[in-house]
mmCIF file of C-alpha atoms in Angstrom:
data_model
loop_
_atom_site.group_PDB
_atom_site.id
_atom_site.type_symbol
_atom_site.label_atom_id
_atom_site.label_comp_id
_atom_site.label_asym_id
_atom_site.label_seq_id
_atom_site.Cartn_x
_atom_site.Cartn_y
_atom_site.Cartn_z
ATOM 1 C CA MET A 79 -114.863 -191.182 -21.445
ATOM 2 C CA GLU A 80 -114.289 -188.755 -18.626
ATOM 3 C CA LEU A 81 -113.615 -189.895 -15.091
ATOM 4 C CA GLU A 82 -114.058 -188.166 -11.772
ATOM 5 C CA ILE A 83 -111.219 -188.944 -9.392
ATOM 6 C CA HIS A 84 -111.483 -187.880 -5.741
ATOM 7 C CA LEU A 85 -108.141 -186.879 -4.239
ATOM 8 C CA GLN A 86 -107.083 -185.464 -0.915
ATOM 9 C CA PRO A 87 -105.535 -181.989 -1.211
ATOM 10 C CA GLU A 88 -101.998 -183.167 -0.449
ATOM 11 C CA TRP A 89 -102.222 -185.876 -3.140
ATOM 12 C CA ARG A 90 -103.411 -183.357 -5.717
ATOM 13 C CA ASP A 91 -100.614 -180.971 -4.778
ATOM 14 C CA CYS A 92 -98.036 -183.754 -4.981
ATOM 15 C CA LEU A 93 -99.230 -184.834 -8.419
ATOM 16 C CA LEU A 94 -99.294 -181.230 -9.625
ATOM 17 C CA SER A 95 -95.661 -180.840 -8.641
ATOM 18 C CA HIS A 96 -94.582 -184.043 -10.419
ATOM 19 C CA LEU A 97 -96.636 -184.042 -13.611
ATOM 20 C CA SER A 98 -95.783 -181.993 -16.655
ATOM 21 C CA GLU A 99 -98.285 -183.603 -19.069
ATOM 22 C CA PRO A 100 -100.324 -180.506 -20.074
ATOM 23 C CA ALA A 101 -103.794 -182.081 -20.179
ATOM 24 C CA ILE A 102 -103.427 -183.814 -16.819
ATOM 25 C CA HIS A 103 -101.769 -180.805 -15.206
ATOM 26 C CA THR A 104 -104.684 -178.655 -16.357
ATOM 27 C CA ALA A 105 -107.199 -181.189 -15.027
ATOM 28 C CA LEU A 106 -105.474 -181.130 -11.636
ATOM 29 C CA GLU A 107 -105.424 -177.323 -11.611
ATOM 30 C CA ARG A 108 -109.132 -177.152 -12.495
ATOM 31 C CA ALA A 109 -110.192 -179.716 -9.908
ATOM 32 C CA VAL A 110 -113.216 -178.741 -7.877
ATOM 33 C CA GLU A 111 -112.670 -178.556 -4.144
ATOM 34 C CA LEU A 112 -115.307 -180.191 -1.982
ATOM 35 C CA LEU A 113 -115.187 -178.843 1.530
ATOM 36 C CA GLY A 114 -115.272 -181.434 4.245
ATOM 37 C CA GLY A 115 -116.811 -181.363 7.653
ATOM 38 C CA ILE A 116 -115.899 -182.646 11.065
ATOM 39 C CA GLU A 117 -115.934 -186.280 9.962
ATOM 40 C CA ALA A 118 -114.846 -185.815 6.337
ATOM 41 C CA PRO A 119 -111.724 -184.030 5.137
ATOM 42 C CA ALA A 120 -111.763 -181.724 2.143
ATOM 43 C CA GLU A 121 -111.095 -183.341 -1.205
ATOM 44 C CA PHE A 122 -110.685 -182.410 -4.837
ATOM 45 C CA VAL A 123 -112.651 -183.896 -7.715
ATOM 46 C CA VAL A 124 -110.399 -184.176 -10.748
ATOM 47 C CA THR A 125 -112.110 -184.693 -14.099
ATOM 48 C CA CYS A 126 -109.905 -186.220 -16.774
ATOM 49 C CA ASP A 127 -110.158 -188.399 -19.833
ATOM 50 C CA GLU A 128 -109.718 -192.124 -19.290
ATOM 51 C CA ALA A 129 -106.866 -192.100 -21.826
ATOM 52 C CA GLU A 130 -104.882 -189.853 -19.446
ATOM 53 C CA VAL A 131 -105.248 -192.164 -16.470
ATOM 54 C CA PRO A 132 -102.153 -194.334 -17.126
ATOM 55 C CA VAL A 133 -99.859 -191.279 -16.909
ATOM 56 C CA LEU A 134 -101.627 -190.038 -13.793
ATOM 57 C CA ARG A 135 -101.507 -193.490 -12.202
ATOM 58 C CA GLN A 136 -97.819 -193.912 -12.998
ATOM 59 C CA ALA A 137 -97.007 -190.581 -11.358
ATOM 60 C CA ALA A 138 -99.136 -191.514 -8.354
ATOM 61 C CA THR A 139 -97.375 -194.876 -8.045
ATOM 62 C CA ARG A 140 -94.011 -193.106 -7.876
ATOM 63 C CA HIS A 141 -94.837 -190.028 -5.841
ATOM 64 C CA CYS A 142 -98.190 -190.489 -4.113
ATOM 65 C CA PRO A 143 -98.968 -194.207 -3.671
ATOM 66 C CA ARG A 144 -102.040 -193.654 -1.507
ATOM 67 C CA ALA A 145 -103.781 -191.945 -4.438
ATOM 68 C CA VAL A 146 -103.470 -195.049 -6.669
ATOM 69 C CA GLU A 147 -106.380 -196.771 -4.922
ATOM 70 C CA PHE A 148 -108.638 -193.780 -5.599
ATOM 71 C CA ILE A 149 -107.577 -193.575 -9.243
ATOM 72 C CA ASP A 150 -108.278 -197.294 -9.696
ATOM 73 C CA PHE A 151 -111.657 -196.910 -8.003
ATOM 74 C CA ALA A 152 -112.627 -194.122 -10.421
ATOM 75 C CA VAL A 153 -111.714 -196.347 -13.393
ATOM 76 C CA GLN A 154 -113.734 -199.264 -12.011
ATOM 77 C CA ARG A 155 -116.716 -197.004 -11.288
ATOM 78 C CA SER A 156 -116.594 -195.661 -14.848
ATOM 79 C CA ARG A 157 -116.462 -199.137 -16.367
ATOM 80 C CA LEU A 158 -119.319 -200.347 -14.197
ATOM 81 C CA TYR A 159 -121.404 -197.350 -15.212
ATOM 82 C CA ARG A 160 -120.724 -197.996 -18.905
ATOM 83 C CA SER A 161 -121.607 -201.679 -18.590
ATOM 84 C CA THR A 162 -124.967 -200.873 -17.008
ATOM 85 C CA ARG A 163 -125.723 -198.318 -19.717
ATOM 86 C CA ALA A 164 -125.013 -200.720 -22.609
#
């Protein structure tokens, strides 16, 4: 199942510079930028397969710890959605 992970631009850039896994690197490159406003900063929406999340999370834990919370939230949101659809 695909997940949508919301990342701040600096987190995405950090993960791009530290990940060489082709599928995840491509997902980070293809992320859609959502422009923020006065109260909300810009962010990127990264779409990746749930099977790729452990590699992404491990890289975030090492290089971008603030992104881990957002990765975990995306996983929880996906699981909740699946449980309500079953």
